[in-house]
CSV table of C-alpha atoms in Angstrom, one decimal:
chain,number,residue,atom,x,y,z
A,29,MET,CA,-2.4,6.7,28.0
A,30,ALA,CA,-5.8,8.2,28.6
A,31,PHE,CA,-8.3,7.2,31.5
A,32,GLY,CA,-11.8,6.9,31.8
A,33,ARG,CA,-14.3,6.2,35.0
A,34,SER,CA,-15.0,3.0,36.0
A,35,SER,CA,-18.6,2.3,37.6
A,36,ARG,CA,-16.9,2.6,41.1
A,37,GLY,CA,-15.6,6.0,40.2
A,38,SER,CA,-11.8,4.7,39.8
A,39,ARG,CA,-9.7,5.6,36.8
A,40,ARG,CA,-9.2,3.0,34.4
A,41,PRO,CA,-6.9,3.1,31.1
A,42,VAL,CA,-8.6,3.9,27.7
A,43,GLU,CA,-6.9,2.7,24.7
A,44,PRO,CA,-6.7,5.7,22.1
A,45,VAL,CA,-7.7,5.6,18.7
A,46,THR,CA,-5.3,5.3,16.2
A,47,LEU,CA,-5.7,6.6,12.6
A,48,LYS,CA,-3.3,6.7,9.8
A,49,ILE,CA,-2.9,9.7,7.5
A,50,LEU,CA,-0.9,9.6,4.3
A,51,VAL,CA,1.2,12.5,3.4
A,52,ALA,CA,1.7,12.8,-0.3
A,53,GLY,CA,2.7,15.5,-3.1
A,54,GLY,CA,5.4,15.9,-5.8
A,55,PHE,CA,9.0,15.4,-5.5
A,56,GLY,CA,10.8,18.0,-2.9
A,57,VAL,CA,7.3,19.5,-1.7
A,58,GLY,CA,8.1,19.0,2.1
A,59,LYS,CA,6.7,15.8,2.9
A,60,THR,CA,9.4,14.5,4.8
A,61,THR,CA,9.8,18.0,6.5
A,62,LEU,CA,6.0,17.9,7.7
A,63,VAL,CA,6.2,14.6,9.2
A,64,GLY,CA,9.5,15.5,11.0
A,65,ALA,CA,8.1,18.7,12.3
A,66,VAL,CA,5.0,17.2,14.2
A,67,SER,CA,6.3,13.5,14.9
A,68,GLU,CA,6.6,13.0,18.7
A,69,ILE,CA,8.9,10.3,18.1
A,70,ARG,CA,12.2,10.3,16.1
A,71,PRO,CA,10.6,9.8,12.7
A,72,LEU,CA,11.7,6.6,10.1
A,73,ARG,CA,13.1,7.9,7.0
A,74,THR,CA,14.0,5.9,4.0
A,75,GLU,CA,16.2,9.0,2.3
A,76,GLU,CA,18.8,8.3,-0.2
A,77,ARG,CA,21.2,10.6,-2.0
A,78,LEU,CA,20.6,11.7,-5.2
A,79,THR,CA,22.8,10.9,-7.8
A,80,GLU,CA,23.8,11.7,-11.4
A,81,ALA,CA,22.5,8.4,-12.7
A,82,GLY,CA,19.0,9.7,-11.5
A,83,ARG,CA,19.2,13.1,-13.1
A,84,PRO,CA,17.7,11.9,-16.3
A,85,VAL,CA,14.6,10.9,-14.4
A,86,ASP,CA,14.2,13.4,-11.4
A,87,ASP,CA,12.9,16.7,-12.3
A,88,LEU,CA,15.0,19.0,-10.0
A,89,ASP,CA,13.7,22.4,-11.4
A,90,GLY,CA,12.9,24.6,-8.6
A,91,VAL,CA,14.2,22.4,-6.2
A,92,GLU,CA,17.8,22.4,-7.5
A,93,ALA,CA,19.3,22.3,-3.9
A,94,LYS,CA,17.7,19.3,-2.9
A,95,THR,CA,20.1,16.2,-2.2
A,96,THR,CA,18.1,13.4,-0.9
A,97,THR,CA,14.7,11.8,-1.8
A,98,THR,CA,12.5,9.3,0.0
A,99,VAL,CA,12.7,5.9,-1.7
A,100,ALA,CA,10.1,4.1,0.4
A,101,MET,CA,8.0,6.0,2.8
A,102,ASP,CA,8.4,8.7,6.1
A,103,PHE,CA,6.8,7.3,9.3
A,104,GLY,CA,5.8,9.4,12.4
A,105,ARG,CA,3.5,9.9,15.3
A,106,ILE,CA,1.4,12.6,16.8
A,107,THR,CA,-0.9,12.6,19.4
A,108,LEU,CA,-3.9,15.0,18.9
A,109,ARG,CA,-5.7,14.3,21.8
A,110,GLU,CA,-4.9,11.8,25.0
A,111,ASP,CA,-7.5,9.5,23.1
A,112,LEU,CA,-6.5,10.2,19.6
A,113,VAL,CA,-3.2,9.4,18.0
A,114,LEU,CA,-2.4,9.8,14.2
A,115,TYR,CA,0.1,7.3,12.7
A,116,LEU,CA,1.6,9.4,9.5
A,117,PHE,CA,3.1,7.8,6.3
A,118,GLY,CA,4.9,10.0,3.8
A,119,THR,CA,4.8,8.8,0.3
A,120,PRO,CA,7.7,9.1,-2.2
A,121,GLY,CA,7.1,11.7,-4.7
A,122,GLN,CA,8.7,10.2,-7.9
A,123,ASP,CA,7.2,8.4,-10.5
A,124,ARG,CA,9.3,5.5,-10.1
A,125,PHE,CA,8.4,4.8,-6.5
A,126,TRP,CA,4.8,4.9,-6.8
A,127,PHE,CA,4.4,1.4,-7.2
A,128,LEU,CA,4.5,1.7,-3.1
A,129,TRP,CA,1.4,4.0,-3.1
A,130,ASP,CA,-1.2,1.2,-3.0
A,131,GLU,CA,0.4,-0.6,0.4
A,132,LEU,CA,0.9,2.6,1.7
A,133,ALA,CA,-2.8,3.8,1.2
A,134,GLN,CA,-4.4,0.6,3.0
A,135,GLY,CA,-6.3,1.2,5.9
A,136,ALA,CA,-5.6,5.1,5.5
A,137,LEU,CA,-8.3,7.4,6.9
A,138,GLY,CA,-7.4,10.1,4.8
A,139,ALA,CA,-4.5,12.0,3.1
A,140,VAL,CA,-2.5,15.3,3.2
A,141,VAL,CA,-1.7,16.7,-0.5
A,142,LEU,CA,1.2,18.9,-0.2
A,143,ALA,CA,1.8,21.8,-2.9
A,144,ASP,CA,4.3,23.8,-4.2
A,145,THR,CA,2.9,26.9,-6.4
A,146,ARG,CA,6.1,26.6,-8.1
A,147,ARG,CA,5.6,23.5,-9.3
A,148,LEU,CA,1.8,23.2,-8.9
A,149,ALA,CA,1.3,20.3,-11.7
A,150,ASP,CA,3.5,17.9,-9.5
A,151,CYS,CA,0.6,17.3,-7.0
A,152,PHE,CA,-1.8,16.6,-9.7
A,153,ALA,CA,-1.0,12.8,-9.4
A,154,ALA,CA,-1.7,12.8,-5.9
A,155,VAL,CA,-5.0,14.6,-6.0
A,156,ASP,CA,-6.2,12.3,-8.8
A,157,TYR,CA,-5.0,9.1,-6.9
A,158,PHE,CA,-7.0,10.1,-3.8
A,159,GLU,CA,-10.0,11.0,-5.9
A,160,ARG,CA,-10.4,7.7,-7.8
A,161,ARG,CA,-10.0,5.9,-4.8
A,162,GLU,CA,-12.4,7.8,-2.9
A,163,ILE,CA,-9.8,8.6,0.1
A,164,PRO,CA,-10.7,12.0,1.7
A,165,PHE,CA,-7.9,14.5,1.5
A,166,ALA,CA,-7.1,18.1,2.0
A,167,VAL,CA,-4.5,20.3,-0.1
A,168,ALA,CA,-1.9,22.1,1.9
A,169,VAL,CA,0.0,24.9,0.0
A,170,ASN,CA,3.3,24.7,1.5
A,171,ARG,CA,4.9,28.5,1.7
A,172,PHE,CA,8.3,28.3,0.2
A,173,GLU,CA,10.4,31.8,0.1
A,174,GLY,CA,10.3,33.4,-2.9
A,175,ALA,CA,7.0,31.4,-4.2
A,176,ASP,CA,4.1,33.2,-5.5
A,177,VAL,CA,1.1,33.5,-3.3
A,178,PHE,CA,-2.3,33.0,-5.2
A,179,PRO,CA,-5.9,33.6,-4.1
A,180,GLU,CA,-7.4,30.5,-2.8
A,181,GLU,CA,-10.1,30.2,-5.8
A,182,THR,CA,-7.0,30.3,-8.1
A,183,VAL,CA,-5.2,27.2,-6.7
A,184,ARG,CA,-8.5,25.5,-6.2
A,185,ALA,CA,-9.4,26.1,-9.8
A,186,ALA,CA,-5.8,25.2,-11.1
A,187,LEU,CA,-6.2,21.7,-9.1
A,188,ASP,CA,-9.7,21.2,-10.1
A,189,LEU,CA,-10.8,20.6,-6.4
A,190,ASP,CA,-14.3,19.7,-5.5
A,191,PRO,CA,-15.6,22.4,-3.4
A,192,GLN,CA,-15.6,20.2,0.0
A,193,VAL,CA,-12.0,19.4,-0.4
A,194,PRO,CA,-10.2,21.8,2.5
A,195,LEU,CA,-7.4,23.9,0.9
A,196,LEU,CA,-5.0,25.4,3.3
A,197,THR,CA,-1.5,26.9,3.5
A,198,CYS,CA,1.0,25.7,5.8
A,199,ASP,CA,4.7,26.1,6.7
A,200,ALA,CA,5.8,22.5,6.7
A,201,ARG,CA,8.5,23.3,9.2
A,202,ASP,CA,6.3,24.7,11.6
A,203,ARG,CA,4.7,22.1,14.1
A,204,ALA,CA,1.7,24.3,15.0
A,205,SER,CA,1.0,24.9,11.3
A,206,ALA,CA,1.5,21.2,10.1
A,207,ARG,CA,-0.6,20.0,13.0
A,208,ASP,CA,-3.5,22.2,11.9
A,209,VAL,CA,-3.4,20.7,8.7
A,210,LEU,CA,-3.7,17.0,10.2
A,211,VAL,CA,-6.6,18.3,12.1
A,212,ALA,CA,-8.5,19.6,9.3
A,213,VAL,CA,-7.8,16.4,7.2
A,214,VAL,CA,-9.0,14.2,10.1
A,215,GLU,CA,-12.2,16.3,10.5
A,216,HIS,CA,-12.9,16.4,6.8
A,217,ALA,CA,-12.2,12.5,6.8
A,218,LEU,CA,-14.7,12.0,9.6
A,219,ALA,CA,-17.4,14.1,8.1
A,220,ARG,CA,-17.1,12.2,4.9
A,221,ALA,CA,-17.6,9.1,6.7
A,222,ASP,CA,-20.7,10.7,8.2
A,223,ARG,CA,-20.0,9.5,11.9
A,224,PRO,CA,-21.0,11.4,14.9
A,225,ARG,CA,-17.9,13.4,16.0
A,226,GLU,CA,-16.3,15.8,18.3
A,227,PRO,CA,-14.3,18.7,17.3
A,228,VAL,CA,-10.4,17.7,17.6
A,229,THR,CA,-9.4,20.2,20.1
A,230,THR,CA,-6.9,20.3,22.9
């Protein structure tokens, strides 16, 4: 818990600000991995094994080794500063679970849209969702082994992103890399809200 100074000079507890951030994107793009990499608590996961019955509706091209899928959400928490805590909600990536998105999005400050250059079209729906609802978001290209690397302007044009939308690359398995993405989302969302702010540093 953070502390502040009272009028007598003693330190008093300061309740940290808590912000809700969504982690979205296509099926198998690394949402569960990112939440797990940065969460300071044991992440809540709602994963189920993929079955033969689901193959007709689950597109596994490019993620053939994937054996589980998120059916509700992932949940984690990270403290960026002693007075700033993020609650992370990973959304399900498959079309048939999108009915959960509206509920998960309630009260969210912003969102991360993870992208995979091998399946870039899979994140179109997430980008469109946040644009239509005017929820600030950043796009983070997850670096998968063997995936082609494209210039930023090429990816931005392919996703038809507005110039002010942050576009980053990350390794969803790496805590520091994933944390940098979350910091970028918070700063972008606060700038969009036009509030006085201080840099998110530690």
